[in-house]
PDB file of C-alpha atoms in Angstrom:
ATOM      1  CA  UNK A  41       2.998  12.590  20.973  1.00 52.00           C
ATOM      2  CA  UNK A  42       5.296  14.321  18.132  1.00 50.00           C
ATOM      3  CA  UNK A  43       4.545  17.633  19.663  1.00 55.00           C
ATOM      4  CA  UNK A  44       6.087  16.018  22.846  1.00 56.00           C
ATOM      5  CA  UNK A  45       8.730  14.699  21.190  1.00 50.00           C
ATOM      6  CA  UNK A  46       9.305  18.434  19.356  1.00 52.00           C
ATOM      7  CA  UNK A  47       9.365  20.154  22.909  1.00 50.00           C
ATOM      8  CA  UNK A  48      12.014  17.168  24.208  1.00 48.00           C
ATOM      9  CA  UNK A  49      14.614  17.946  21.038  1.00 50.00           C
ATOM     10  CA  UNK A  50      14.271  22.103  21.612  1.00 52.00           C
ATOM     11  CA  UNK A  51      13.072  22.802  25.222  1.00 50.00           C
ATOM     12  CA  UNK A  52      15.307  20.748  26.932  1.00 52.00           C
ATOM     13  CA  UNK A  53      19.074  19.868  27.532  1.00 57.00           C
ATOM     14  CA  UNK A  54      20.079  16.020  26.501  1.00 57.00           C
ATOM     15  CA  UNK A  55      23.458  14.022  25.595  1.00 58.00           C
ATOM     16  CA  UNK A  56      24.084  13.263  22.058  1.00 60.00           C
ATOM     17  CA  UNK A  57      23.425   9.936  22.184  1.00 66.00           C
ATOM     18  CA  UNK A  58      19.736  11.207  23.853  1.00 62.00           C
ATOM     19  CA  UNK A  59      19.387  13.643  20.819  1.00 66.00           C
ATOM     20  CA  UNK A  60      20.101  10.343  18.535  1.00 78.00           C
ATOM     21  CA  UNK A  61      17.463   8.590  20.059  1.00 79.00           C
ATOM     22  CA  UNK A  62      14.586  11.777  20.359  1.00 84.00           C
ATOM     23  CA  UNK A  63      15.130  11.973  16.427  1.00 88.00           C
ATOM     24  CA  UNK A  64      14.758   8.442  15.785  1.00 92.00           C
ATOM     25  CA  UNK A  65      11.608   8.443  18.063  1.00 90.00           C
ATOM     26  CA  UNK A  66      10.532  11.961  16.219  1.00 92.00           C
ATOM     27  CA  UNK A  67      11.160  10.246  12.594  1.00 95.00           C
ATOM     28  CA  UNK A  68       9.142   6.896  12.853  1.00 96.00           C
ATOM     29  CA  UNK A  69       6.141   8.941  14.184  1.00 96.00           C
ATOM     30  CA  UNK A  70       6.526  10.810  11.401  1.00 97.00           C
ATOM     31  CA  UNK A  71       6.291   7.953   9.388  1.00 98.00           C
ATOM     32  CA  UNK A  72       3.402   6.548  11.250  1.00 97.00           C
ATOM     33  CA  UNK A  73       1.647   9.963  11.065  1.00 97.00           C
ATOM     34  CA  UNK A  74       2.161   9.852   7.092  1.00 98.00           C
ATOM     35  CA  UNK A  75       0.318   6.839   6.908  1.00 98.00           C
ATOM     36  CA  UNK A  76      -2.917   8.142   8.683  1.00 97.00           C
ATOM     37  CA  UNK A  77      -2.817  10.639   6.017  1.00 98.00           C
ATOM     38  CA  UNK A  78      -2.761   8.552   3.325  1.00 98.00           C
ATOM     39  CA  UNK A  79      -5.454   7.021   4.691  1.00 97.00           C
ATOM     40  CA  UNK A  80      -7.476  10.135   4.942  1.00 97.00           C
ATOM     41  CA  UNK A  81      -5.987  11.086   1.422  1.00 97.00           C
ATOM     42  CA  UNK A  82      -4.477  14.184   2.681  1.00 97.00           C
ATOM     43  CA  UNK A  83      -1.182  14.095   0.272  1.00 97.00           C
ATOM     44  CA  UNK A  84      -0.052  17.126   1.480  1.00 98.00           C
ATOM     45  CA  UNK A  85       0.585  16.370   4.716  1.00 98.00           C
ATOM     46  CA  UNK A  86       1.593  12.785   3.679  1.00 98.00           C
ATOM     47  CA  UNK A  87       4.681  14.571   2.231  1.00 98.00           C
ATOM     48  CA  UNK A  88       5.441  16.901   4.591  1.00 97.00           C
ATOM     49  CA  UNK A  89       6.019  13.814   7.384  1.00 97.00           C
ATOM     50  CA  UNK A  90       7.650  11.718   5.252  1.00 98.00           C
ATOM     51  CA  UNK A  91      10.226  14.985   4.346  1.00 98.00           C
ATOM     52  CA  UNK A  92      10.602  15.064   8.083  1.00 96.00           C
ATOM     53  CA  UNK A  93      11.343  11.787   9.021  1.00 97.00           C
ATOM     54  CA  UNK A  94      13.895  12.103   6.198  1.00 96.00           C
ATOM     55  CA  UNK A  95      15.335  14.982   8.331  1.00 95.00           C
ATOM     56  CA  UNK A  96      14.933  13.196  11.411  1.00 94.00           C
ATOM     57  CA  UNK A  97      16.929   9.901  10.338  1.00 95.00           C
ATOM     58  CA  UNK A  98      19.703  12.032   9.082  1.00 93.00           C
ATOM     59  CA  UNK A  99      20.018  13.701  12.494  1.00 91.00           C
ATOM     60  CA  UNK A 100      19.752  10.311  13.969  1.00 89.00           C
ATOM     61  CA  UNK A 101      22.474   8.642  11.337  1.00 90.00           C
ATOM     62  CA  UNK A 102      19.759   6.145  10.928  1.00 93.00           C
ATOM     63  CA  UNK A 103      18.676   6.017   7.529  1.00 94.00           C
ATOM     64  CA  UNK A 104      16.166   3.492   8.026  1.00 96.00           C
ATOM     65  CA  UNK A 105      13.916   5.822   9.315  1.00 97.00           C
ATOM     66  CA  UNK A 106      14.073   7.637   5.578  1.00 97.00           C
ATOM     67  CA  UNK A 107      13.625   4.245   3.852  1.00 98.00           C
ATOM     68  CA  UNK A 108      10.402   3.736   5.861  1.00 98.00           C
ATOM     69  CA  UNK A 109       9.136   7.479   4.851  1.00 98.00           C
ATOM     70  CA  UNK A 110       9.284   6.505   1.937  1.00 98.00           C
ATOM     71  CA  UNK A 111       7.525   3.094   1.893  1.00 98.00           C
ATOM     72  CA  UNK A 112       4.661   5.867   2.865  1.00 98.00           C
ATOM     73  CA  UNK A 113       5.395   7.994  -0.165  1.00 98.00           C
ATOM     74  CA  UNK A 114       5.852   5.402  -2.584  1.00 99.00           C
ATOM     75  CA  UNK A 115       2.251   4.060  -1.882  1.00 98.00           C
ATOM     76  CA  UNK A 116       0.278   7.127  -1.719  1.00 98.00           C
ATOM     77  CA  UNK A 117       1.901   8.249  -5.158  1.00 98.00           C
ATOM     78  CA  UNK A 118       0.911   4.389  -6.091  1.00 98.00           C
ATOM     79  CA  UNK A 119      -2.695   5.042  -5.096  1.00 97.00           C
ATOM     80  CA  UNK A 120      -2.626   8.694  -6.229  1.00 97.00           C
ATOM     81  CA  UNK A 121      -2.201   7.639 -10.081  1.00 96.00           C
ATOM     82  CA  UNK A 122       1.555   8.908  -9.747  1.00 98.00           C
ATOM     83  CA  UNK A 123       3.265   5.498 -10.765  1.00 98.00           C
ATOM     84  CA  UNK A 124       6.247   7.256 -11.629  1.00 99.00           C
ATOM     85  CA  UNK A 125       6.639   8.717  -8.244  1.00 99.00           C
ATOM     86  CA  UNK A 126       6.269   5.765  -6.698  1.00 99.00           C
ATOM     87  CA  UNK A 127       9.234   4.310  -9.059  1.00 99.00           C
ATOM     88  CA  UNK A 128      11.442   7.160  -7.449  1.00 99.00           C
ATOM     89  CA  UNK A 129      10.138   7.146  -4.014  1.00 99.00           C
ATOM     90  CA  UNK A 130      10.542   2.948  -3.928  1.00 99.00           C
ATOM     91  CA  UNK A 131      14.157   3.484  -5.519  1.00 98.00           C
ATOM     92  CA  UNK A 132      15.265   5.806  -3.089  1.00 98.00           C
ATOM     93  CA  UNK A 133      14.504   3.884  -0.354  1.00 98.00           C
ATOM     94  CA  UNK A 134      15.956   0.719  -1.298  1.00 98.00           C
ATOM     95  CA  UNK A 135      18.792   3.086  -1.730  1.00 97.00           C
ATOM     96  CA  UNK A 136      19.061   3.847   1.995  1.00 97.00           C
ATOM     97  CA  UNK A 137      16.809   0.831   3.917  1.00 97.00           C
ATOM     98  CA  UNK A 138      19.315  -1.697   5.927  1.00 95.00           C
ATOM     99  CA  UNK A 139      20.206  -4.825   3.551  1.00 92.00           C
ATOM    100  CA  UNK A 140      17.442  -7.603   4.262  1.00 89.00           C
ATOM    101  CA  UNK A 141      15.823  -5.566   6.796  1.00 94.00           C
ATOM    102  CA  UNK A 142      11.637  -4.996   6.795  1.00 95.00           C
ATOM    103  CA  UNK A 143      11.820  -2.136   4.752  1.00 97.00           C
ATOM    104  CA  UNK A 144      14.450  -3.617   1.971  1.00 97.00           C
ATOM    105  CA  UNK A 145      11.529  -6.006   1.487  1.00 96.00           C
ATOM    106  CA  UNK A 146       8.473  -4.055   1.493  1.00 97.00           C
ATOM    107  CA  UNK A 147      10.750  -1.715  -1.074  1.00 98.00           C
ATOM    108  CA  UNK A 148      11.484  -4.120  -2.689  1.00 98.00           C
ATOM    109  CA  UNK A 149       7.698  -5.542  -3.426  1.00 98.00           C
ATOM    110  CA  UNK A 150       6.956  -1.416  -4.396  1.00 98.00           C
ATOM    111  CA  UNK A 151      10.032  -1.322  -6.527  1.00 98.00           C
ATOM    112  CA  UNK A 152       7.941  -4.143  -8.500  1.00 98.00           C
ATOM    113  CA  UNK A 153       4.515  -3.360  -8.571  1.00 98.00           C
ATOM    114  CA  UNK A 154       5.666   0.722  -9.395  1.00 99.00           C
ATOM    115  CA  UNK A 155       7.010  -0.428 -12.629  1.00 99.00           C
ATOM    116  CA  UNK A 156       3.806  -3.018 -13.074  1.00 99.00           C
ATOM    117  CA  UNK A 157       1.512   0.014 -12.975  1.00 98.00           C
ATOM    118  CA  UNK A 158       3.642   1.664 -15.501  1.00 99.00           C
ATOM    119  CA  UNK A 159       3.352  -1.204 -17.796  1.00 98.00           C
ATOM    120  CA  UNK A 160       7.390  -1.984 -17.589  1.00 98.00           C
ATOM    121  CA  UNK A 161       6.647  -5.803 -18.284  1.00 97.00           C
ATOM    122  CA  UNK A 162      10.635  -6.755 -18.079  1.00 97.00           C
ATOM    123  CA  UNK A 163      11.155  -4.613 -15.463  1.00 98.00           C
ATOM    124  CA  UNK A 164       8.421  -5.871 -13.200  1.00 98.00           C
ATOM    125  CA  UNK A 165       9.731  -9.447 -13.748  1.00 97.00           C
ATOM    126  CA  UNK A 166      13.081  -9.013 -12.467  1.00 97.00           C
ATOM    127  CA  UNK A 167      11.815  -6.892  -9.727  1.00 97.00           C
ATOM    128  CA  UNK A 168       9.448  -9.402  -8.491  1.00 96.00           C
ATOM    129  CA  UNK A 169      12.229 -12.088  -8.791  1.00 96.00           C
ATOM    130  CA  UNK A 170      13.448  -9.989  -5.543  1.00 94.00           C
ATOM    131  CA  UNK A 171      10.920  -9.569  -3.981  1.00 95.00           C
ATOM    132  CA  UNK A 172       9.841 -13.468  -4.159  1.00 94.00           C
ATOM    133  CA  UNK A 173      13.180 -14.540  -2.898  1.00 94.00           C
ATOM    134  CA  UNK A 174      12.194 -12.460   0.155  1.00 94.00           C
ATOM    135  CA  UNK A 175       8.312 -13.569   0.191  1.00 94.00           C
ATOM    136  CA  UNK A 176       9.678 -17.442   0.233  1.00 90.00           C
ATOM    137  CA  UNK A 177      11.483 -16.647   3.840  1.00 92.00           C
ATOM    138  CA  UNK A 178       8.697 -14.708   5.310  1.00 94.00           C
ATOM    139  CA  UNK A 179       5.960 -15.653   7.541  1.00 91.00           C
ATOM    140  CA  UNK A 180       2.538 -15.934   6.307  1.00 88.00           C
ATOM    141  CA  UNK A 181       1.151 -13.495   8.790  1.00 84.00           C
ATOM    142  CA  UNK A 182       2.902 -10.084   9.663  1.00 77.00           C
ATOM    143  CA  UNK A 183       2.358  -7.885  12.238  1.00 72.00           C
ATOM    144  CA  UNK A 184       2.397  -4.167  13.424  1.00 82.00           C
ATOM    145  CA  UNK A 185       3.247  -1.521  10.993  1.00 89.00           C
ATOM    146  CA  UNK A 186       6.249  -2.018   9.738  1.00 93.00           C
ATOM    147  CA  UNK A 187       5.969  -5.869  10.219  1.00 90.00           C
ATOM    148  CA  UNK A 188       6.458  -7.832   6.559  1.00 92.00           C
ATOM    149  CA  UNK A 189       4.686 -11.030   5.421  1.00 93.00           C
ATOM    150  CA  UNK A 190       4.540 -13.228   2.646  1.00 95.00           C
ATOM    151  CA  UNK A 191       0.915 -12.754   1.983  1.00 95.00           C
ATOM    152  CA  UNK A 192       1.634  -8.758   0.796  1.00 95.00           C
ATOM    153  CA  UNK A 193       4.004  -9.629  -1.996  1.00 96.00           C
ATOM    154  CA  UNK A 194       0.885 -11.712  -3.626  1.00 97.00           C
ATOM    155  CA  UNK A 195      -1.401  -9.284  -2.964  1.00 97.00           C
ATOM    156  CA  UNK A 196       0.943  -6.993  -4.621  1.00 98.00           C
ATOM    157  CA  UNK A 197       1.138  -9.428  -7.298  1.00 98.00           C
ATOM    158  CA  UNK A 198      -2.543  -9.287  -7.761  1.00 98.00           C
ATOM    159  CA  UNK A 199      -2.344  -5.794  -8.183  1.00 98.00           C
ATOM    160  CA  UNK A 200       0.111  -5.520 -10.843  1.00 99.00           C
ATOM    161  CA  UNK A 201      -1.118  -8.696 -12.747  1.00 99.00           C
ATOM    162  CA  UNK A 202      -3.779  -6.741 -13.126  1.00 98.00           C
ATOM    163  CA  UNK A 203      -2.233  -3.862 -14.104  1.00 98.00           C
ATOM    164  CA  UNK A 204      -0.164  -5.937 -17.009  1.00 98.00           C
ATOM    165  CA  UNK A 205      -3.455  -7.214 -18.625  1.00 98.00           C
ATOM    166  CA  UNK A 206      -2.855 -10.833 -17.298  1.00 98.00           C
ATOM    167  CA  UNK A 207      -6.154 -11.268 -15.906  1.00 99.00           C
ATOM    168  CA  UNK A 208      -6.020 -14.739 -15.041  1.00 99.00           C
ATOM    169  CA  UNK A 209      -2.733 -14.291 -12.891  1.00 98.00           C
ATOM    170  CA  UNK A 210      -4.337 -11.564 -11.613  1.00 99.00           C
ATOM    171  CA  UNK A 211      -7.146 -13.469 -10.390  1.00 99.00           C
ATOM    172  CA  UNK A 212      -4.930 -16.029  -8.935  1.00 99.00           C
ATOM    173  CA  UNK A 213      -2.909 -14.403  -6.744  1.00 98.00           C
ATOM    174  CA  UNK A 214      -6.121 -11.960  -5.516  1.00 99.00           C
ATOM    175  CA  UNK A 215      -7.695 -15.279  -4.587  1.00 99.00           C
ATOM    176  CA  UNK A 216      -4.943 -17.262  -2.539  1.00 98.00           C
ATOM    177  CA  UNK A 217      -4.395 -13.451  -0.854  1.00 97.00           C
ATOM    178  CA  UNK A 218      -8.061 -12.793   0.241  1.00 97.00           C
ATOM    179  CA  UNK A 219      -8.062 -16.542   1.325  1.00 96.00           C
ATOM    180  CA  UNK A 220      -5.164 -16.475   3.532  1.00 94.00           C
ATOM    181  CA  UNK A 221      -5.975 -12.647   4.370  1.00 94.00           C
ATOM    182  CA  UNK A 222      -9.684 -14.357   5.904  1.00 93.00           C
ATOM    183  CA  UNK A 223      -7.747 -17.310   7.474  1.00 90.00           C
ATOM    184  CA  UNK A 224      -5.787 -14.455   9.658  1.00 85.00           C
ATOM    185  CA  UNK A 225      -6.227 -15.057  13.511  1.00 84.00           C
ATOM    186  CA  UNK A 226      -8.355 -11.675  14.569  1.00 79.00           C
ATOM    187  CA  UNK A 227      -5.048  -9.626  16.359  1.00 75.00           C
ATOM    188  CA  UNK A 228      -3.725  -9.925  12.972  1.00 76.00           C
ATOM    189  CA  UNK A 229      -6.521  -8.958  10.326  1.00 83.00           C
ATOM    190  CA  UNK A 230      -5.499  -6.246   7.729  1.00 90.00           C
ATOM    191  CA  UNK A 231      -9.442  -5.262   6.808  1.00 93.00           C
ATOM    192  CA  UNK A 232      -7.261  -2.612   4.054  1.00 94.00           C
ATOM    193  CA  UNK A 233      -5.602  -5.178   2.645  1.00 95.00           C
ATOM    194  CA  UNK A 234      -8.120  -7.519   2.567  1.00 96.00           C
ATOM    195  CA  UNK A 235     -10.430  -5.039   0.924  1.00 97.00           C
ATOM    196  CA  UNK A 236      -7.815  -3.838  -1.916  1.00 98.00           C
ATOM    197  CA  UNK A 237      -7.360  -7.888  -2.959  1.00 98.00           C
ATOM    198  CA  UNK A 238     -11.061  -8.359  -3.387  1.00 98.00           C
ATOM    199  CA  UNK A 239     -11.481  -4.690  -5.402  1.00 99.00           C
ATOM    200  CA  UNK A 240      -8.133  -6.615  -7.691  1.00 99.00           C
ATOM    201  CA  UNK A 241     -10.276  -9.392  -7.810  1.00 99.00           C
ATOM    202  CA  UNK A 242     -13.419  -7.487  -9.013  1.00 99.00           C
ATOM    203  CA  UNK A 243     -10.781  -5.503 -11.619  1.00 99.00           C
ATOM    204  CA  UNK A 244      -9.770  -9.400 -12.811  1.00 99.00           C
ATOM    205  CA  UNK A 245     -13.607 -10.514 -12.938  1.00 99.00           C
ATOM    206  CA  UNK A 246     -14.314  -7.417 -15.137  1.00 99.00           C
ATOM    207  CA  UNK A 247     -11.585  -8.003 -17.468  1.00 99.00           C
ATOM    208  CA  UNK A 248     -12.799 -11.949 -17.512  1.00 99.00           C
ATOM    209  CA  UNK A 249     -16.283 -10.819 -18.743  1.00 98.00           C
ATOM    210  CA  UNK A 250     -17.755 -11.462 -15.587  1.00 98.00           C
ATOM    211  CA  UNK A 251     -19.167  -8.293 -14.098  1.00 98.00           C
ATOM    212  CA  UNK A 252     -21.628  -9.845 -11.995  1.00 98.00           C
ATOM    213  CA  UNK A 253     -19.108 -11.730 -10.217  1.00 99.00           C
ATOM    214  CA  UNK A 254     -16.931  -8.230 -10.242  1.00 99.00           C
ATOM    215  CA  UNK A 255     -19.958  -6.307  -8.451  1.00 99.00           C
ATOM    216  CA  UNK A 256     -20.390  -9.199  -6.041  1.00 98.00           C
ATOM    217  CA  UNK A 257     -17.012  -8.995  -5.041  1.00 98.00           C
ATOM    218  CA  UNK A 258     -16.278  -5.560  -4.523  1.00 98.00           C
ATOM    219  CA  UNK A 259     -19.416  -5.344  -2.410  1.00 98.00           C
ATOM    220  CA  UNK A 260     -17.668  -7.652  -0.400  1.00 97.00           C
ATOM    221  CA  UNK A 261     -14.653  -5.279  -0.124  1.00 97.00           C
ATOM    222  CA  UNK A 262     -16.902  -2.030   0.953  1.00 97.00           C
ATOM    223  CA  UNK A 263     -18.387  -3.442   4.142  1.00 92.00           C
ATOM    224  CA  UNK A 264     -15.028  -3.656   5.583  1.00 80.00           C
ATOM    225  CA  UNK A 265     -15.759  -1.143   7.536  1.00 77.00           C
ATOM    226  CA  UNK A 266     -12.474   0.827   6.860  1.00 82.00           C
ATOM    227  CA  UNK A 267     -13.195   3.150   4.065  1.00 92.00           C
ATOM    228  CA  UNK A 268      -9.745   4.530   3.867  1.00 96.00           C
ATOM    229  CA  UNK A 269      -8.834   6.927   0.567  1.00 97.00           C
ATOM    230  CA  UNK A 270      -6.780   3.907  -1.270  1.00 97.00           C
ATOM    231  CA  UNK A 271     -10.519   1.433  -0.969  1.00 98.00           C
ATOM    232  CA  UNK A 272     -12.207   4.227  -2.210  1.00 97.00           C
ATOM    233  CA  UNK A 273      -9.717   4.905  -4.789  1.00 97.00           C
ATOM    234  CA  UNK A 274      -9.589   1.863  -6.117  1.00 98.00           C
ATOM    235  CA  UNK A 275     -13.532   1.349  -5.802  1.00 98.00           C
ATOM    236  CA  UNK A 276     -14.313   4.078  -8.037  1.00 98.00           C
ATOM    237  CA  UNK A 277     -11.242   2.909 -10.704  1.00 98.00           C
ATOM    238  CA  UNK A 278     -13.149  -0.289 -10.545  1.00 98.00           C
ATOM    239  CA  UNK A 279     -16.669   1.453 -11.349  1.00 98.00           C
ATOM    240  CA  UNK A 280     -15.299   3.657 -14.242  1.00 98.00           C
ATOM    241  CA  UNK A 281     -13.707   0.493 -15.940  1.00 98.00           C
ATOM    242  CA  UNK A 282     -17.292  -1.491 -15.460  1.00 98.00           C
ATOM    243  CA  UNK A 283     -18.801   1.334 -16.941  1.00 98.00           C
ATOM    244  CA  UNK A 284     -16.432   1.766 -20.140  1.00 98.00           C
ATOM    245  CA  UNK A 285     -17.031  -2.085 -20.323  1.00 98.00           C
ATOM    246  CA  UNK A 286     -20.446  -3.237 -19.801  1.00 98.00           C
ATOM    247  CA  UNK A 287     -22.803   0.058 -19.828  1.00 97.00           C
ATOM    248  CA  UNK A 288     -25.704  -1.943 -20.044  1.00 96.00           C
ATOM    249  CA  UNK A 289     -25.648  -4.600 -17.299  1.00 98.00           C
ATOM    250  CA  UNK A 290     -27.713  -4.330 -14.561  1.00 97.00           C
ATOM    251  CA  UNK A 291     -25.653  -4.693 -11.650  1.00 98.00           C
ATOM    252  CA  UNK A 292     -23.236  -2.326 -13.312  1.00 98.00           C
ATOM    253  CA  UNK A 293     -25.735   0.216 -13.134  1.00 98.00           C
ATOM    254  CA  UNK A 294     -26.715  -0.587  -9.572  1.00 98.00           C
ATOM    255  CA  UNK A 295     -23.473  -0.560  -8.426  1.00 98.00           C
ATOM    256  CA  UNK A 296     -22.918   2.841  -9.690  1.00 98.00           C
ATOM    257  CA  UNK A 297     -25.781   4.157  -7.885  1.00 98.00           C
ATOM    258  CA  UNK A 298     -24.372   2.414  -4.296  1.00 97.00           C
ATOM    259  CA  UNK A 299     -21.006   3.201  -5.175  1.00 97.00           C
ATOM    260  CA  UNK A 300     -22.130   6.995  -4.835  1.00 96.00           C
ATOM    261  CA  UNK A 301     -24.499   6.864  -1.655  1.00 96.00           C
ATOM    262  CA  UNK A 302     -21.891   4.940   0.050  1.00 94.00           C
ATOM    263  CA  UNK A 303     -18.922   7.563  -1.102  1.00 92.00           C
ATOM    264  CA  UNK A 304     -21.215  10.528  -0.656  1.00 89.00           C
ATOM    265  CA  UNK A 305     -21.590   9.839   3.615  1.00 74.00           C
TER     266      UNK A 305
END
């Protein structure tokens, strides 16, 4: 489908207004097209769409299309233990993305959990004051890509509860996310998201002293049945820090041992 779109802007005579719209239809494949590779962790090519649907919402004088590239950009850097990146990427985009529009709030929620994984305590606080004012008008459920829902910004706050050392928060929000995540009528699932609450859960467990309950739960999150490169990212972040922690347990030790069949197919 980009290809098609490629041959449409160079092999074939259009108004402006017609150009307008080919690059705005050129950009937000882009943009889809970054996110299936971030979820087959090829970075490259998750920054070489997200530069071009930069290019293509500057030919299109939409500049929403750039703010969505780089809701793409900000999480792979996120998931690619780049938090600064995803500061910059996150920033930029608010820069750009319409005021109160999907992508002002999803930047707005990576604006926050960016500076959580960089351990900027103060900073995270006043960006998550944002992002809740947002999360308190949104519907529970979203849908479609670029859809928003209150449910993310908790799951983001799992995340970077987690990432602050406040493992009882952290194990708050996971909890209300994976429930209302499982409560989702079936067109609407999110089997990524869901998984990536339950692995913040099992990170919360751990840091709780309870790494039974932490290799319970993110056995939960691998039969999914959507091993994308952020699960798998964060399942082996989870196994290192179980590890450091508890060498000797048991289920430690056997979830090491699954951890690598399963990654290894």
């Amino acid at each position: 489908m980009r290809h098609r779109v490629f041959a449409f802007q160079h092999e074939h005579r259009h108004t402006l207004r017609e150009a307008r719209e080919l690059a705005r239809h050129a950009g937000m494949l882009s943009v889809i097209l970054a996110w299936v590779a971030h979820d087959l962790g090829e970075g490259d090519l998750v920054q070489a769409y997200c530069d071009d649907a930069w290019a293509q919402g500057e030919q299109a004088d939409l500049p929403e299309v750039g703010a969505w590239a780089e809701d793409v950009r900000s999480t792979h850097a996120l998931y690619d233990s780049r938090p600064l990146d995803a500061l910059l990427a996150a920033t930029r985009g608010l820069a750009v993305a319409p005021r109160d529009g999907n992508a002002a709030v999803r930047l707005s929620a990576q604006v926050a959990r960016a500076h959580a994984r960089l351990g900027n305590h103060h900073e995270f606080e006043r960006a998550a004051v944002r992002a809740r004012d947002y999360q308190a008008q949104l519907p529970l459920h979203g849908t479609g890509l670029f859809g928003v829902d209150a449910v993310r910004i908790t799951s983001y706050d799992a995340s970077s509860y987690g990432w602050l050392g406040h493992a009882n928060r952290a194990r708050a929000a996971a909890e209300e996310a994976i429930g209302h995540y499982r409560g989702f009528p079936r067109p609407l699932q999110a089997p990524t998201r869901l998984a990536i609450a339950q692995l913040d859960l099992a990170q919360a467990h751990s840091a709780l002293g309870e790494p039974d309950a932490a290799v319970a739960t993110a056995r939960q999150a691998l039969t999914s049945g959507r091993l994308v490169d952020s699960v798998r990212g964060r399942a082996q972040q989870l196994d290192r820090t179980l590890q450091r922690r508890y060498p000797q347990a048991h289920a430690v030790t056997e979830f090491a041992e699954e951890l690598k069949v399963l990654l290894a197919v």
